[in-house]
Amino acid sequence: MSDAASATPKKHAPQPPSASNFIRAAIDADLASGKYASRTWGGQPGPAKAHEGAATDPARIRTRFPPEPNGYLHIGHAKSICLNFGLARDYGGACHLRFDDTNPEKEEQEYVDSIIAAVKWLGYGWEHAGSSHLYYASDYFDFMYHAAEHLIETGHAYVDSLSAEQMRALRGTLTEAGKDSPYRDRSVEENLKLFRQMRDGRFREGEHVLRAKIDMASPNINLRDPAIYRIRKVSHHRTGDKWCVYPMYTYAHPIEDALERITHSLCTLEFEDQRPCYDWLLERLAEGGLLARPLPQQIEFARLNLTYVVLSKRKLVQLVAERHVDGWDDPRMPTLAGARRRGYTPEGFRLFAERIGVSKADSWIEYSVLEDCMREHLNEVAPRRMAVLDPVKLVIENYPEDREESCDVPNHPQKPEWGKRQVPFSRELWIEREDFTETPPKGYFRLFPGNKVRLRYGYIVECTGYDQATGTVRCRYDPDTRSGTPGAEKVKVKGNIHWVSVKHACAAEVRLYDRLFKVPHPGGNEDLNPDSRKIVTARLEPALGQARAEERFQFERHGYFVVDPLDSTPLAQVFNRAVTLRDSWKT
Ligand code: ATP
Ligand code: MG
């Protein structure tokens, strides 16, 4: 399935199959033309002189996944991770995990740790040719500072002393050229002196900024002398108080890519207009001999938008801070930590990334596409079990009170090699409340007085009534209809229901999740679904009593469930529903 089949495209665009998308086509062309054949690698990121004369890069291409450690990764990041690490793997390249930690205010070690865990969980690593490629942009601060002085010295950067408001007023609009700042023509000496004083903490925040000197009349606003360094008197989670000037994303990102010798720098479409600036900056630093050629190239793809969730760290932070959810790893959260706890699988995410592909057009993907991928994988790996989520008691009047027997139940209907297990059967069973009614609507084939159903893997029973006082359903069984015995099929029934023996059942908390937002394209928290979580006490067949944290099962007729790794204890188990068996979300 391509984007076109599963989504509502905003713009019309041809959708290449994911196996050969436009990014792969660009890489194929670059490899065929030998664009990167002469690329050397000095063993670690660095300026031109670190790579000059070094051996040919053992990585045929280099990509990177560059999260800012200011939150937990979400499903949108999974798309980018699968894309970048997947391409590196397929082309014999390396993918770097780089923390883009240039913004000291919002960054924390907790986020760094969670990002590492999430990328590993998805099944990717950053080792290549015997070395690890885990990097921090903050390790390049010295180089970035030095490069900024170089830009000043070569007349490509100046210190501006306008207020943010004045600067905005001179920037112009989409239809109107900007105007030069009165500080644009400061001498190199003055710029250098001011910039050094900025670095030395001699000014207040906002008093001065360093700007690239490009073109205030450019039709592309990004080229109208973008700010590249600003004063921020904040401690950084890795560099502490060493710096009080920090590079802007526009400046830092291309430099990070070039130092790491990235070949293909993949980013989302909102950066398309910044590409000329990316190229301008790298050219200036390469012609000055600071950065090695060939330079990295930026390629943009459409970000993932998924119905019924928000994929923006800023909004996710808010959900956590305002306690609409229990935390970053709440199973309702579209974070990878939440999805993992929900019972989603890395294989399901990789299938999803493959299926949605990459395109140049923004679109919304239906949440059900992700759920289908999870179902497909869980169907393969989850053993079947019986669990009653909303129990009502069924008493078999003609079954001896002290009798017990074992039913043979396959662990997976399509995988006989997984064997069978013994599930105890006795006179009193739990069945689902909705599998019985006193007054059946048309087309109801389950239990009602006078009707027969099969108790899966057991016997056929006929309902004889309902006991109001005790709230139990009564029935009689036919001893000749035990599943798997000759003649079991002699009586034909339309209903086939699951059950758990009362005497043998374990009780467990089961958390049933629904969509977090009630509308497909959520705006703010007013769109939250107040019923996104329902908690029930379920009765489970005894084999589930031994289930371990994160073990996944299919509860027959209900869906896929996982043992909650945080709240579950051997004495009080908690299961989360990952996904129902069929789509109940379609819009
Ligand atoms: P957010 O807006 O959620 O904060 P971000 O883009 O600011 O996301 P980063 O940590 O900067 O988050 O992102 C790391 C990488 O993940 C970037 O290369 C970015 O393009 C990519 N990415 C983020 N969100 C998505 C998305 N929804 N779809 C695809 N890629 C994404
Ligand atoms: Mg960002």
Coordinates of C-alpha atoms and ligand atoms in Angstrom, one line a residue:
M1 CA 0.0 0.0 0.0
S2 CA 1.3 3.5 -0.8
D3 CA 0.4 6.8 0.7
A4 CA -2.1 7.3 -2.0
A5 CA -4.0 4.1 -1.1
S6 CA -4.2 4.8 2.6
A7 CA -4.4 8.5 3.1
T8 CA -6.0 11.7 2.0
P9 CA -3.3 13.6 0.1
K10 CA -3.4 17.3 0.4
K11 CA -1.5 17.8 -2.9
H12 CA -1.6 15.4 -5.8
A13 CA 1.7 13.7 -6.3
P14 CA 2.6 10.4 -7.9
Q15 CA 3.5 7.9 -5.2
P16 CA 6.5 5.7 -6.0
P17 CA 6.5 2.3 -4.3
S18 CA 8.4 2.4 -1.1
A19 CA 10.9 -0.2 -2.4
S20 CA 12.2 2.3 -4.9
N21 CA 11.3 5.8 -3.7
F22 CA 12.7 9.1 -4.8
I23 CA 15.4 9.1 -2.1
R24 CA 16.7 5.7 -3.2
A25 CA 16.7 7.0 -6.7
A26 CA 18.8 9.9 -5.7
I27 CA 21.2 7.7 -3.8
D28 CA 21.4 5.2 -6.7
A29 CA 22.3 8.1 -9.0
D30 CA 25.0 9.5 -6.7
L31 CA 26.6 6.1 -6.4
A32 CA 26.4 5.5 -10.1
S33 CA 28.0 8.8 -10.9
G34 CA 30.8 8.2 -8.3
K35 CA 29.9 11.5 -6.5
Y36 CA 31.1 10.1 -3.2
A37 CA 33.7 7.6 -4.4
S38 CA 36.6 9.8 -3.3
R39 CA 35.2 10.5 0.1
T40 CA 37.6 9.8 3.0
W41 CA 36.9 9.3 6.6
G42 CA 39.3 10.2 9.3
G43 CA 37.8 7.8 11.8
Q44 CA 35.7 10.4 13.6
P45 CA 33.8 13.5 12.8
G46 CA 35.9 16.5 12.2
P47 CA 36.9 19.4 9.9
A48 CA 38.6 19.1 6.5
K49 CA 42.0 18.4 7.9
A50 CA 40.8 15.5 10.0
H51 CA 39.6 13.7 6.8
E52 CA 42.3 14.9 4.3
G53 CA 44.6 12.1 3.3
A54 CA 42.6 9.5 5.3
A55 CA 41.5 6.2 3.9
T56 CA 38.4 5.9 1.7
D57 CA 35.2 5.9 3.8
P58 CA 34.2 2.3 4.5
A59 CA 30.6 3.5 4.6
R60 CA 29.2 3.8 1.0
I61 CA 26.7 6.4 2.3
R62 CA 26.2 8.1 5.6
T63 CA 22.8 9.1 6.9
R64 CA 21.9 10.4 10.4
F65 CA 19.0 10.5 12.8
P66 CA 19.3 13.8 14.6
P67 CA 16.8 14.1 17.5
E68 CA 16.8 17.0 19.8
P69 CA 16.8 15.5 23.3
N70 CA 13.8 17.6 24.5
G71 CA 11.2 14.9 24.7
Y72 CA 10.4 11.2 24.0
L73 CA 10.4 9.9 20.5
H74 CA 7.1 9.4 18.8
I75 CA 5.7 7.4 15.9
G76 CA 6.8 10.2 13.4
H77 CA 10.3 9.7 14.6
A78 CA 9.9 6.0 13.9
K79 CA 9.3 6.8 10.3
S80 CA 12.6 8.8 10.2
I81 CA 14.5 6.1 12.1
C82 CA 13.4 3.3 9.8
L83 CA 14.2 5.5 6.8
N84 CA 17.7 6.6 7.8
F85 CA 18.9 3.4 9.4
G86 CA 17.1 1.3 6.8
L87 CA 18.9 3.1 3.9
A88 CA 22.3 2.8 5.6
R89 CA 21.7 -0.9 6.1
D90 CA 20.5 -1.5 2.5
Y91 CA 23.4 0.5 0.9
G92 CA 26.2 -0.8 3.1
G93 CA 26.4 2.6 4.8
A94 CA 26.4 4.0 8.3
C95 CA 23.7 5.8 10.1
H96 CA 24.7 8.1 12.9
L97 CA 22.6 8.7 16.0
R98 CA 23.2 12.3 16.7
F99 CA 21.8 14.3 19.5
D100 CA 21.1 17.7 18.2
D101 CA 21.6 19.3 21.6
T102 CA 22.2 22.9 20.6
N103 CA 19.2 24.4 22.5
P104 CA 20.1 24.1 26.2
E105 CA 16.8 25.2 27.8
K106 CA 14.7 22.1 27.1
E107 CA 17.2 19.3 26.9
E108 CA 17.8 16.6 29.5
Q109 CA 19.7 13.4 30.1
E110 CA 16.4 11.5 30.7
Y111 CA 15.5 12.2 27.1
V112 CA 18.9 11.1 25.8
D113 CA 18.5 7.8 27.6
S114 CA 14.9 7.3 26.3
I115 CA 15.9 8.0 22.7
I116 CA 18.8 5.5 22.8
A117 CA 16.4 2.9 24.2
A118 CA 13.8 3.6 21.6
V119 CA 16.2 3.4 18.6
K120 CA 17.6 0.1 19.9
W121 CA 14.1 -1.2 20.6
L122 CA 13.2 -0.6 16.9
G123 CA 16.1 -2.9 16.1
Y124 CA 18.7 -0.4 14.9
G125 CA 22.3 0.3 16.0
W126 CA 24.9 2.9 15.1
E127 CA 27.9 0.6 14.8
H128 CA 29.6 0.4 11.4
A129 CA 32.9 -1.1 10.4
G130 CA 33.9 -1.6 14.0
S131 CA 33.1 1.9 15.3
S132 CA 30.2 3.4 17.1
H133 CA 28.6 6.5 15.6
L134 CA 26.8 8.1 18.5
Y135 CA 27.4 11.8 18.5
Y136 CA 26.4 15.0 20.2
A137 CA 26.2 18.3 18.4
S138 CA 27.5 20.0 21.5
D139 CA 30.8 18.3 20.9
Y140 CA 31.1 20.5 17.9
F141 CA 30.6 23.8 19.7
D142 CA 34.3 24.7 19.6
F143 CA 34.4 24.1 15.8
M144 CA 31.1 26.0 15.3
Y145 CA 32.5 29.0 17.2
H146 CA 35.7 28.9 15.2
A147 CA 33.8 28.6 12.0
A148 CA 31.7 31.7 13.0
E149 CA 34.9 33.7 13.5
H150 CA 36.0 32.6 10.0
L151 CA 32.7 33.8 8.5
I152 CA 33.2 37.1 10.2
E153 CA 36.8 37.4 8.9
T154 CA 35.7 36.6 5.4
G155 CA 33.0 39.2 5.5
H156 CA 30.1 36.6 5.6
A157 CA 28.8 37.4 9.1
Y158 CA 28.2 40.4 11.3
V159 CA 27.0 41.2 14.7
D160 CA 23.6 42.9 14.7
S161 CA 22.5 45.0 17.6
L162 CA 18.9 45.6 16.7
S163 CA 16.1 44.3 19.0
A164 CA 14.2 41.2 17.8
E165 CA 11.3 43.5 17.0
Q166 CA 13.3 45.9 14.9
M167 CA 14.9 43.0 13.1
R168 CA 11.5 41.5 12.3
A169 CA 10.4 44.9 10.9
L170 CA 13.3 45.0 8.5
R171 CA 13.0 41.4 7.4
G172 CA 10.3 42.2 4.8
T173 CA 7.5 39.9 3.7
L174 CA 6.9 37.2 1.1
T175 CA 6.2 39.9 -1.4
E176 CA 8.4 42.7 -0.1
A177 CA 12.2 42.7 0.1
G178 CA 13.9 43.2 3.5
K179 CA 16.1 46.1 4.4
D180 CA 19.6 46.1 5.6
S181 CA 20.3 46.6 9.2
P182 CA 22.3 49.7 10.1
Y183 CA 24.9 47.4 11.7
R184 CA 25.4 45.4 8.5
D185 CA 28.5 47.1 7.5
R186 CA 30.5 46.9 10.7
S187 CA 34.1 46.3 10.2
V188 CA 35.6 42.8 10.6
E189 CA 37.6 44.0 13.6
E190 CA 34.5 45.4 15.3
N191 CA 32.4 42.3 14.5
L192 CA 35.2 40.1 15.9
K193 CA 35.5 42.1 19.0
L194 CA 31.8 42.1 19.7
F195 CA 31.4 38.4 19.0
R196 CA 34.2 37.6 21.4
Q197 CA 32.6 39.8 24.0
M198 CA 29.3 38.0 23.4
R199 CA 31.1 34.7 24.0
D200 CA 32.7 36.1 27.1
G201 CA 29.4 37.0 28.7
R202 CA 29.7 40.7 28.4
F203 CA 26.2 41.3 27.2
R204 CA 22.7 40.5 28.1
E205 CA 20.6 38.0 26.2
G206 CA 19.1 39.5 23.1
E207 CA 21.5 42.5 23.1
H208 CA 23.4 41.2 20.0
V209 CA 23.1 38.3 17.6
L210 CA 25.5 37.1 15.0
R211 CA 23.9 37.0 11.5
A212 CA 25.1 35.5 8.2
K213 CA 25.5 38.2 5.6
I214 CA 23.6 36.8 2.6
D215 CA 21.0 38.9 0.9
M216 CA 18.2 41.0 2.5
A217 CA 16.5 41.2 -0.9
S218 CA 16.3 37.5 -1.5
P219 CA 12.9 36.2 -2.4
N220 CA 13.6 33.4 0.1
I221 CA 13.2 34.8 3.5
N222 CA 15.6 32.2 5.0
L223 CA 18.4 33.9 3.1
R224 CA 17.7 37.4 4.5
D225 CA 20.7 37.3 6.9
P226 CA 19.6 34.5 9.2
A227 CA 20.7 34.7 12.8
I228 CA 23.4 32.1 13.5
Y229 CA 24.5 32.7 17.1
R230 CA 22.6 34.0 20.0
I231 CA 23.3 34.8 23.6
R232 CA 21.8 32.4 26.1
K233 CA 22.9 32.4 29.7
V234 CA 21.7 28.9 30.4
S235 CA 23.6 25.8 31.6
H236 CA 23.8 23.0 29.0
H237 CA 23.2 19.4 30.1
R238 CA 26.6 18.4 28.7
T239 CA 28.8 21.5 28.4
G240 CA 27.6 23.1 31.6
D241 CA 28.4 26.8 31.8
K242 CA 31.2 26.8 29.3
W243 CA 29.1 28.7 26.7
C244 CA 26.8 31.6 26.8
V245 CA 26.4 31.8 23.1
Y246 CA 24.7 29.0 21.3
P247 CA 24.4 28.3 17.5
M248 CA 21.0 28.4 15.8
Y249 CA 19.6 25.3 14.2
T250 CA 20.1 26.8 10.7
Y251 CA 23.8 27.2 11.3
A252 CA 24.5 24.1 13.4
H253 CA 22.7 21.5 11.4
P254 CA 24.7 21.7 8.1
I255 CA 27.9 21.9 10.1
E256 CA 27.1 18.8 12.1
D257 CA 26.3 17.0 8.9
A258 CA 29.5 18.0 7.2
L259 CA 31.8 17.2 10.2
E260 CA 30.3 13.7 10.2
R261 CA 30.6 13.4 6.5
I262 CA 27.0 12.7 6.0
T263 CA 26.2 12.1 2.3
H264 CA 22.4 12.3 2.4
S265 CA 20.8 14.5 5.1
L266 CA 17.1 13.6 5.1
C267 CA 14.7 15.9 6.8
T268 CA 11.0 16.8 6.7
L269 CA 9.5 19.2 4.1
E270 CA 9.4 22.3 6.4
F271 CA 13.1 22.6 5.9
E272 CA 12.9 22.8 2.1
D273 CA 13.2 26.6 2.1
Q274 CA 16.2 26.3 4.3
R275 CA 18.1 24.2 1.8
P276 CA 19.7 27.2 0.0
C277 CA 21.0 28.5 3.3
Y278 CA 22.3 25.0 4.2
D279 CA 24.2 24.9 0.9
W280 CA 25.4 28.5 1.1
L281 CA 26.9 28.0 4.5
L282 CA 28.7 24.8 3.7
E283 CA 30.1 26.3 0.5
R284 CA 31.5 29.3 2.5
L285 CA 33.2 27.0 5.0
A286 CA 34.4 24.5 2.4
E287 CA 36.0 27.3 0.2
G288 CA 37.7 28.5 3.3
G289 CA 39.2 25.0 3.8
L290 CA 37.3 24.3 7.0
L291 CA 35.0 21.5 5.7
A292 CA 35.9 18.6 3.5
R293 CA 34.3 18.0 0.1
P294 CA 32.1 16.4 -1.2
L295 CA 29.6 18.2 1.0
P296 CA 26.4 16.6 2.3
Q297 CA 23.1 17.3 0.5
Q298 CA 19.8 17.8 2.2
I299 CA 16.8 15.9 0.8
E300 CA 13.3 16.5 2.1
F301 CA 10.4 14.1 2.6
A302 CA 6.9 14.5 3.9
R303 CA 6.5 14.1 7.7
L304 CA 4.1 11.6 9.1
N305 CA 0.7 12.8 10.2
L306 CA -1.4 10.1 11.8
T307 CA -5.1 10.5 12.5
Y308 CA -6.4 10.7 16.1
V309 CA -3.0 11.5 17.6
V310 CA -0.7 14.5 17.8
L311 CA 2.9 14.0 16.7
S312 CA 4.7 17.0 18.1
K313 CA 6.9 16.9 21.1
R314 CA 5.6 20.2 22.2
K315 CA 2.0 19.0 22.4
L316 CA 3.1 15.7 23.9
V317 CA 5.0 17.5 26.7
Q318 CA 1.8 19.3 27.4
L319 CA -0.3 16.1 27.7
V320 CA 2.2 14.9 30.2
A321 CA 2.6 18.1 32.1
E322 CA -1.2 18.7 32.4
R323 CA -1.7 15.1 33.4
H324 CA -4.1 14.1 30.7
V325 CA -2.0 10.9 30.6
D326 CA 0.0 9.1 33.2
G327 CA 3.4 9.9 31.6
W328 CA 5.5 9.7 28.5
D329 CA 5.1 5.9 28.4
D330 CA 1.3 5.9 29.0
P331 CA 0.1 3.2 26.6
R332 CA -2.2 5.8 25.0
M333 CA 0.7 8.1 24.1
P334 CA 2.0 8.0 20.5
T335 CA 5.5 7.8 21.9
L336 CA 7.6 4.8 21.2
A337 CA 7.8 4.2 24.9
G338 CA 4.0 4.2 25.1
A339 CA 3.6 2.0 22.1
R340 CA 6.0 -0.5 23.5
R341 CA 4.1 -0.6 26.7
R342 CA 0.9 -0.9 24.7
G343 CA 2.2 -4.1 23.2
Y344 CA 3.1 -2.7 19.7
T345 CA 6.1 -4.4 18.2
P346 CA 9.3 -3.1 16.4
E347 CA 8.5 -5.4 13.5
G348 CA 5.1 -3.8 13.2
F349 CA 6.7 -0.4 13.1
R350 CA 9.2 -1.4 10.4
L351 CA 6.3 -2.9 8.4
F352 CA 4.4 0.4 8.8
A353 CA 7.4 2.5 7.6
E354 CA 7.8 0.2 4.6
R355 CA 4.1 0.4 3.8
I356 CA 3.6 4.1 4.0
G357 CA 6.8 4.8 2.1
V358 CA 8.2 8.2 1.6
S359 CA 6.8 10.9 -0.5
K360 CA 7.1 14.6 -1.3
A361 CA 3.5 15.4 -0.5
D362 CA 2.1 16.0 3.0
S363 CA -0.7 13.6 3.9
W364 CA -2.5 12.0 6.8
I365 CA -2.2 8.3 7.3
E366 CA -5.1 6.6 8.9
Y367 CA -4.3 5.2 12.4
S368 CA -5.9 1.9 11.2
V369 CA -2.9 1.4 8.8
L370 CA -0.6 1.3 11.8
E371 CA -3.0 -1.0 13.7
D372 CA -3.1 -3.3 10.7
C373 CA 0.6 -3.6 10.7
M374 CA 0.6 -4.4 14.4
R375 CA -2.1 -7.0 13.9
E376 CA -0.2 -8.6 11.1
H377 CA 2.9 -9.1 13.2
L378 CA 1.1 -10.0 16.4
N379 CA -0.9 -12.6 14.6
E380 CA 2.4 -14.3 13.7
V381 CA 4.0 -14.1 17.1
A382 CA 1.3 -14.1 19.7
P383 CA 0.1 -17.4 21.2
R384 CA -3.7 -17.8 21.7
R385 CA -5.3 -17.8 25.1
M386 CA -8.8 -17.6 26.5
A387 CA -9.8 -14.7 28.7
V388 CA -13.2 -13.4 29.8
L389 CA -13.2 -9.6 30.1
D390 CA -16.8 -9.1 31.3
P391 CA -17.6 -12.3 33.2
V392 CA -20.9 -13.9 33.9
K393 CA -21.2 -17.4 35.4
L394 CA -22.4 -20.3 33.4
V395 CA -23.5 -23.4 35.3
I396 CA -23.8 -26.8 33.5
E397 CA -26.6 -28.4 35.4
N398 CA -25.9 -32.0 34.2
Y399 CA -22.1 -31.9 34.7
P400 CA -21.0 -33.5 37.9
E401 CA -19.9 -31.1 40.6
D402 CA -16.6 -32.8 41.4
R403 CA -15.6 -33.5 37.9
E404 CA -12.8 -31.8 36.0
E405 CA -11.3 -32.5 32.6
S406 CA -8.8 -31.0 30.3
C407 CA -9.5 -29.7 26.8
D408 CA -6.8 -29.8 24.2
V409 CA -6.3 -26.2 22.9
P410 CA -4.0 -25.3 20.0
N411 CA -1.6 -22.4 20.8
H412 CA -1.9 -21.1 17.3
P413 CA -4.5 -22.2 14.8
Q414 CA -2.1 -21.9 11.8
K415 CA 0.9 -23.2 13.6
P416 CA 0.5 -26.8 14.7
E417 CA 4.2 -26.9 15.5
W418 CA 3.4 -24.6 18.5
G419 CA 1.5 -27.5 20.0
K420 CA -1.4 -27.6 22.3
R421 CA -2.0 -26.9 25.9
Q422 CA -4.4 -28.4 28.4
V423 CA -7.2 -26.0 29.6
P424 CA -9.2 -27.2 32.6
F425 CA -13.0 -27.5 32.1
S426 CA -15.5 -27.9 35.0
R427 CA -19.2 -27.4 35.9
E428 CA -18.9 -23.7 36.4
L429 CA -17.5 -21.5 33.8
W430 CA -17.0 -17.8 33.2
I431 CA -18.4 -16.6 29.9
E432 CA -18.6 -13.1 28.4
R433 CA -21.7 -11.2 29.5
E434 CA -22.4 -10.3 25.9
D435 CA -22.5 -14.0 24.9
F436 CA -25.8 -14.4 26.7
T437 CA -29.1 -12.6 26.4
E438 CA -32.6 -13.5 27.6
T439 CA -34.2 -11.7 24.6
P440 CA -32.1 -12.2 21.5
P441 CA -32.2 -9.7 18.8
K442 CA -32.5 -10.9 15.2
G443 CA -29.4 -12.7 14.1
Y444 CA -28.1 -13.4 17.6
F445 CA -26.5 -16.9 17.6
R446 CA -25.0 -17.1 21.0
L447 CA -26.6 -18.2 24.3
F448 CA -30.3 -17.6 25.0
P449 CA -32.9 -19.9 26.5
G450 CA -33.4 -22.8 24.1
N451 CA -30.4 -22.1 21.9
K452 CA -27.2 -24.2 21.6
V453 CA -23.6 -23.1 21.2
R454 CA -20.2 -24.7 21.3
L455 CA -18.0 -23.9 24.2
R456 CA -14.7 -23.7 22.2
Y457 CA -12.5 -26.8 22.4
G458 CA -15.2 -28.3 24.8
Y459 CA -18.8 -29.3 24.4
I460 CA -22.0 -28.1 22.9
V461 CA -24.4 -26.7 25.6
E462 CA -28.0 -25.7 25.4
C463 CA -29.2 -22.8 27.5
T464 CA -31.9 -23.6 30.0
G465 CA -32.4 -20.2 31.6
Y466 CA -31.1 -17.4 33.7
D467 CA -31.1 -17.3 37.5
Q468 CA -31.9 -13.7 38.4
A469 CA -31.1 -14.1 42.1
T470 CA -27.5 -15.4 41.6
G471 CA -26.9 -13.8 38.2
T472 CA -26.0 -17.1 36.6
V473 CA -26.8 -18.6 33.2
R474 CA -27.9 -22.2 33.3
C475 CA -27.3 -24.8 30.6
R476 CA -27.0 -28.6 29.9
Y477 CA -24.2 -30.1 28.0
D478 CA -24.2 -33.0 25.5
P479 CA -21.5 -35.4 26.5
D480 CA -21.1 -36.8 23.0
T481 CA -20.0 -33.5 21.5
R482 CA -16.6 -33.0 23.0
S483 CA -14.3 -31.3 20.4
G484 CA -11.9 -33.7 18.7
T485 CA -13.9 -36.8 19.5
P486 CA -15.8 -38.8 16.8
G487 CA -19.3 -37.5 16.4
A488 CA -18.4 -34.1 18.0
E489 CA -19.7 -32.4 14.8
K490 CA -23.1 -34.2 14.7
V491 CA -24.9 -31.3 16.2
K492 CA -24.5 -28.1 14.1
V493 CA -24.5 -24.8 15.9
K494 CA -23.8 -21.2 14.8
G495 CA -22.4 -19.8 18.0
N496 CA -18.9 -20.7 19.3
I497 CA -17.9 -18.9 22.5
H498 CA -14.9 -18.9 24.8
W499 CA -14.9 -19.6 28.5
V500 CA -12.7 -20.0 31.5
S501 CA -13.3 -22.5 34.3
V502 CA -14.3 -20.6 37.5
K503 CA -12.4 -23.0 39.8
H504 CA -9.1 -22.6 37.8
A505 CA -9.3 -19.0 36.6
C506 CA -6.9 -16.3 37.6
A507 CA -8.2 -12.7 38.0
A508 CA -6.2 -9.9 36.4
E509 CA -6.6 -6.2 35.6
V510 CA -7.1 -5.6 31.9
R511 CA -6.7 -2.1 30.5
L512 CA -8.7 -1.5 27.3
Y513 CA -7.6 1.5 25.3
D514 CA -9.4 3.6 22.8
R515 CA -8.2 6.5 20.7
L516 CA -6.6 9.3 22.7
F517 CA -8.4 12.1 20.7
K518 CA -11.9 11.8 19.5
V519 CA -11.4 13.7 16.2
P520 CA -9.2 12.5 13.3
H521 CA -7.2 15.8 13.1
P522 CA -6.9 16.9 16.7
G523 CA -6.2 20.4 17.5
G524 CA -5.9 21.0 21.2
N525 CA -6.7 19.2 24.4
E526 CA -10.4 20.0 24.1
D527 CA -10.4 17.2 21.5
L528 CA -9.2 14.6 24.0
N529 CA -11.4 11.5 24.3
P530 CA -12.5 11.3 27.9
D531 CA -13.1 7.5 27.5
S532 CA -9.7 6.5 26.2
R533 CA -9.1 4.0 28.9
K534 CA -11.4 1.4 30.5
I535 CA -10.2 -0.9 33.3
V536 CA -11.8 -4.2 33.9
T537 CA -11.2 -7.3 36.1
A538 CA -10.9 -10.2 33.8
R539 CA -10.8 -14.0 34.3
L540 CA -8.0 -15.7 32.5
E541 CA -7.2 -19.3 31.8
P542 CA -4.5 -20.7 34.2
A543 CA -1.7 -20.7 31.7
L544 CA -1.8 -16.9 31.7
G545 CA -0.9 -16.8 35.4
Q546 CA 2.7 -17.4 34.5
A547 CA 3.0 -14.7 31.8
R548 CA 6.1 -12.6 32.0
A549 CA 6.5 -8.8 31.5
E550 CA 6.0 -7.7 27.9
E551 CA 4.8 -11.2 26.8
R552 CA 2.2 -10.8 24.2
F553 CA -0.9 -12.9 23.6
Q554 CA -4.0 -13.1 21.5
F555 CA -7.0 -13.3 23.8
E556 CA -9.4 -15.2 21.5
R557 CA -12.1 -13.0 20.0
H558 CA -10.7 -9.9 21.9
G559 CA -7.5 -8.9 20.3
Y560 CA -3.8 -8.7 21.3
F561 CA -2.7 -8.1 24.8
V562 CA 0.6 -7.6 26.6
V563 CA 1.7 -7.9 30.2
D564 CA 2.3 -4.4 31.4
P565 CA 6.0 -4.3 32.3
L566 CA 5.6 -1.6 35.0
D567 CA 2.4 -2.2 36.9
S568 CA 2.1 -6.0 36.7
T569 CA 3.3 -8.1 39.6
P570 CA 3.2 -11.9 39.8
L571 CA 0.4 -11.6 42.3
A572 CA -1.5 -8.9 40.6
Q573 CA -1.2 -9.1 36.9
V574 CA -2.0 -6.2 34.5
F575 CA -2.6 -6.6 30.8
N576 CA -2.8 -3.9 28.2
R577 CA -4.8 -4.3 25.0
A578 CA -2.6 -3.5 22.1
V579 CA -5.2 -3.8 19.4
T580 CA -8.5 -5.4 18.7
L581 CA -8.8 -8.2 16.2
R582 CA -10.7 -6.2 13.7
D583 CA -10.6 -2.5 12.9
S584 CA -13.0 -0.6 15.1
W585 CA -11.5 2.8 14.2
K586 CA -12.4 3.4 10.6
T587 CA -13.7 6.9 10.0
Ligands
ATP1 P1 8.6 17.6 17.0 O1 8.0 18.6 16.1 O2 7.8 16.4 17.4 O3 9.3 18.2 18.1 P2 11.1 17.5 15.7 O4 11.2 17.5 14.2 O5 11.3 18.9 16.3 O6 9.7 16.9 16.1 P3 13.5 16.3 16.2 O7 14.0 15.7 17.5 O8 14.2 17.5 15.8 O9 12.0 16.5 16.4 O10 13.4 15.2 15.1 C1 14.4 14.3 14.8 C2 14.2 13.8 13.4 O11 12.9 13.2 13.3 C3 14.2 14.9 12.4 O12 15.0 14.6 11.3 C4 12.8 15.1 12.0 O13 12.7 15.5 10.6 C5 12.2 13.7 12.2 N1 10.8 13.7 12.4 C6 10.2 14.4 13.5 N2 8.8 14.3 13.4 C7 8.6 13.5 12.3 C8 7.4 13.1 11.6 N3 6.2 13.4 12.1 N4 7.5 12.3 10.5 C9 8.7 12.1 10.0 N5 9.9 12.4 10.6 C10 9.8 13.2 11.7
MG2 MG 13.0 19.9 16.2

